[in-house]
XYZ file of C-alpha atoms in Angstrom:
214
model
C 0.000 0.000 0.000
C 1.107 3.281 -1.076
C 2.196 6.581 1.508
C -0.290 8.668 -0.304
C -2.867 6.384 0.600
C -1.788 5.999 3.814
C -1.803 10.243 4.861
C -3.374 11.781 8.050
C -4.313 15.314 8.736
C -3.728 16.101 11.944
C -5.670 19.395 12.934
C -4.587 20.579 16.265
C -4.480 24.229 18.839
C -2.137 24.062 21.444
C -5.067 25.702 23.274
C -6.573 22.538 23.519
C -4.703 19.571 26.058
C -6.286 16.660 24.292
C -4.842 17.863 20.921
C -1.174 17.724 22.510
C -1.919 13.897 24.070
C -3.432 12.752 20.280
C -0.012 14.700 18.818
C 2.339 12.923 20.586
C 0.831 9.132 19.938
C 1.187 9.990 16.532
C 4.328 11.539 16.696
C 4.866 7.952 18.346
C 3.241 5.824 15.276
C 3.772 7.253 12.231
C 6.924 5.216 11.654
C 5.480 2.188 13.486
C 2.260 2.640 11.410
C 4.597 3.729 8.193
C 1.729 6.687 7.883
C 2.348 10.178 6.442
C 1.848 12.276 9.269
C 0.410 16.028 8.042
C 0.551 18.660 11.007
C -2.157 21.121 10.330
C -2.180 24.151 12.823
C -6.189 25.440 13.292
C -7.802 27.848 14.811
C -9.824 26.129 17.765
C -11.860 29.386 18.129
C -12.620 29.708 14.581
C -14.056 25.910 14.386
C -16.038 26.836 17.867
C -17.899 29.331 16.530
C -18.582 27.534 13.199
C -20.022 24.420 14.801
C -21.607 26.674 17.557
C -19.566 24.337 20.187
C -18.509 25.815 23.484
C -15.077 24.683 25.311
C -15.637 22.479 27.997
C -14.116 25.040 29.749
C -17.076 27.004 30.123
C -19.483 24.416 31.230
C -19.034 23.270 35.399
C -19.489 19.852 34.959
C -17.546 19.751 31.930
C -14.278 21.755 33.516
C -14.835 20.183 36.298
C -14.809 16.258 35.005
C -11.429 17.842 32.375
C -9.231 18.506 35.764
C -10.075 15.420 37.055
C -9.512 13.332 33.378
C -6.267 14.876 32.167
C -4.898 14.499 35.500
C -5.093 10.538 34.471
C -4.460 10.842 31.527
C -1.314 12.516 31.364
C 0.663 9.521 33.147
C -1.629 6.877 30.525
C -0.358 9.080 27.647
C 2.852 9.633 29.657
C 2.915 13.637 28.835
C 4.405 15.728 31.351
C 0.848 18.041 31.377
C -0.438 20.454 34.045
C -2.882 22.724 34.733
C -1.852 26.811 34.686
C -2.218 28.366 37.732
C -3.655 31.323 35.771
C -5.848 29.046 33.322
C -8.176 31.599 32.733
C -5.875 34.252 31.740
C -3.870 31.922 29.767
C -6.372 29.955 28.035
C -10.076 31.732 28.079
C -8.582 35.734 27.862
C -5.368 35.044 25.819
C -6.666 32.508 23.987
C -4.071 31.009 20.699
C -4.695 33.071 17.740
C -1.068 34.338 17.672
C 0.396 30.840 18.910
C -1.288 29.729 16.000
C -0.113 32.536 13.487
C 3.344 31.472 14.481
C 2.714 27.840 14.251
C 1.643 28.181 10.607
C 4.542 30.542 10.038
C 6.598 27.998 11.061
C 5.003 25.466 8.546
C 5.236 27.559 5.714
C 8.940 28.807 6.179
C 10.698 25.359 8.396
C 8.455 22.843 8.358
C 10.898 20.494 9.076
C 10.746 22.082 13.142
C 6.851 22.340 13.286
C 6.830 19.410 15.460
C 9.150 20.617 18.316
C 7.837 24.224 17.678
C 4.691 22.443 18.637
C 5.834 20.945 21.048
C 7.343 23.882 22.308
C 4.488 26.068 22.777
C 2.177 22.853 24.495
C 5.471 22.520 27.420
C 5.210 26.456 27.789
C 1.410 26.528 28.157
C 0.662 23.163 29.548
C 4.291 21.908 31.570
C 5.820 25.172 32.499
C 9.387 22.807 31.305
C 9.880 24.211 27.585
C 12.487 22.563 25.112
C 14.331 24.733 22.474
C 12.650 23.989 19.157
C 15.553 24.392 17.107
C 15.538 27.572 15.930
C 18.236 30.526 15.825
C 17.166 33.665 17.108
C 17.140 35.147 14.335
C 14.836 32.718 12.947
C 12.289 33.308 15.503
C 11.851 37.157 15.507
C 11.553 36.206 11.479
C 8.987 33.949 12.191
C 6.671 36.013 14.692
C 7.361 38.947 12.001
C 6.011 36.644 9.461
C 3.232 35.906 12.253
C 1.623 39.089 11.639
C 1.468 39.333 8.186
C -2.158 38.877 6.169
C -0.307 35.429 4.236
C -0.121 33.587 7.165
C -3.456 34.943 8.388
C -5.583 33.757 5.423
C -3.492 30.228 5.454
C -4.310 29.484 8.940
C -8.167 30.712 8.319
C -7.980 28.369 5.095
C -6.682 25.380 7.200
C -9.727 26.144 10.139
C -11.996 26.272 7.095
C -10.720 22.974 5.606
C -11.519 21.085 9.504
C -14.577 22.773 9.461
C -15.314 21.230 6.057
C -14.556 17.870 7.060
C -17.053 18.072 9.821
C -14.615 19.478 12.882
C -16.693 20.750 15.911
C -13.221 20.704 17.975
C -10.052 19.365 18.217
C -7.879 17.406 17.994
C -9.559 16.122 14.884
C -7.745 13.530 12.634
C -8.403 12.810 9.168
C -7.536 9.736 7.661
C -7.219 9.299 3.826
C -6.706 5.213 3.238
C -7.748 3.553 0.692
C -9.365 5.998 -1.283
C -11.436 6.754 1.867
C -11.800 9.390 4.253
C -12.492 9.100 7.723
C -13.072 12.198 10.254
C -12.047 11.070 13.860
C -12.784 13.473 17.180
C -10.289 13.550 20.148
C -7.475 11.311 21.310
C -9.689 8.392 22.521
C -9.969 7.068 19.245
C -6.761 5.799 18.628
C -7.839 1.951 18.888
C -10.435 2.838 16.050
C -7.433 4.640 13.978
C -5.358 1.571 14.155
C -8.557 -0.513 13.301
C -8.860 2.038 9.832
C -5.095 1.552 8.929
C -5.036 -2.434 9.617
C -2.429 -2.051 12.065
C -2.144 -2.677 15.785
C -2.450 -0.856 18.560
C -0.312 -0.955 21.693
C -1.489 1.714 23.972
C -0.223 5.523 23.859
C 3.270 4.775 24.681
C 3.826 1.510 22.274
C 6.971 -1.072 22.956
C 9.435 1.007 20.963
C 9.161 3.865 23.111
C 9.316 2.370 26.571
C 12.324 1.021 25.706
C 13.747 4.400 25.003
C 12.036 5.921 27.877
């Protein structure tokens, strides 16, 4: 079977917790799975108000039961993530549209570092521990520079577009082209189901390979 019919879309906001646990098991997989992994930075606001979702954020029961859930799930997923102290600053007043500017600046210019940029901005948001991405300084005030300008603007827009037309009401949202199919997945619970799309196998969020390294 062929790479190009083997290709997932990864939409992701580094706003969003479950989108960093779903990036890193297929940061994990792709070579396992021998997949070609497409990082596609999105605007999590933009696909809110086009579904007319809310963050679960925003809704007690719902912020309440996502403390309580990431807190397990970040030693399953082994992913060193943690609540901000100033959450609401951070995530509900900030919010990511300039994270995400960057992000797709990054993508267009050194795609080759959009991963640990990624990365990056998740450990400064969600770990407080961040990791150099790889990137001169230089680089970087090019980048945020670049950030600003109305090309990178209308490419992420196009990319929050292109979730919303495959269905996206939040993210992480995968899409899986295999063959000659097209499959829209929600969240990082549905990993099982991916490997059950690809015919592979899956062995949890941290698979053999990577224990051994760990």
């Amino acid at each position: 079977m062929g790479a190009s019919s083997r290709t997932l879309e990864l939409f992701y906001d580094v706003l969003s917790p479950y989108s960093w646990l779903g990036f890193e098991v297929l940061c994990r997989y792709q070579n396992i799975w021998n997949i070609k992994l497409e990082l596609r930075p999105t605007y999590i606001a933009g696909i809110m108000r086009d579904s007319g979702n809310k963050p679960p954020s925003l809704l007690p029961r719902k912020a309440q039961y996502l403390t309580s859930d990431l807190k397990l799930l970040t030693q399953h997923f082994q992913v060193p993530l943690r609540f901000p102290k100033d959450f609401n600053s951070v995530v509900l007043e900030k919010g990511s549209l300039s994270a995400m500017r960057f992000l797709t600046a990054v993508n267009m210019e050194h795609p080759e570092v959009l991963e640990k940029a990624s990365r990056e901005l998740w450990m400064r948001i969600w770990s407080r521990a961040a990791e150099k991405a790889g990137l001169s300084a230089e680089q970087a005030r090019a980048l945020l520079e670049k950030s600003t300008t109305e090309q990178v603007k209308r490419q992420l827009k196009e990319t929050t577009e292109a979730a919303c037309r495959y269905g996206a009401f939040g993210l992480p949202t995968t899409v899986v082209h295999v063959d000659g199919q097209t499959h829209m997945l929600f969240g990082s619970d549905r990993m099982e189901l991916l490997a059950h799309l690809l015919g592979e196998k899956w062995m949890g969020p941290v698979p053999p390979a990577m224990n051994a390294k760990l």
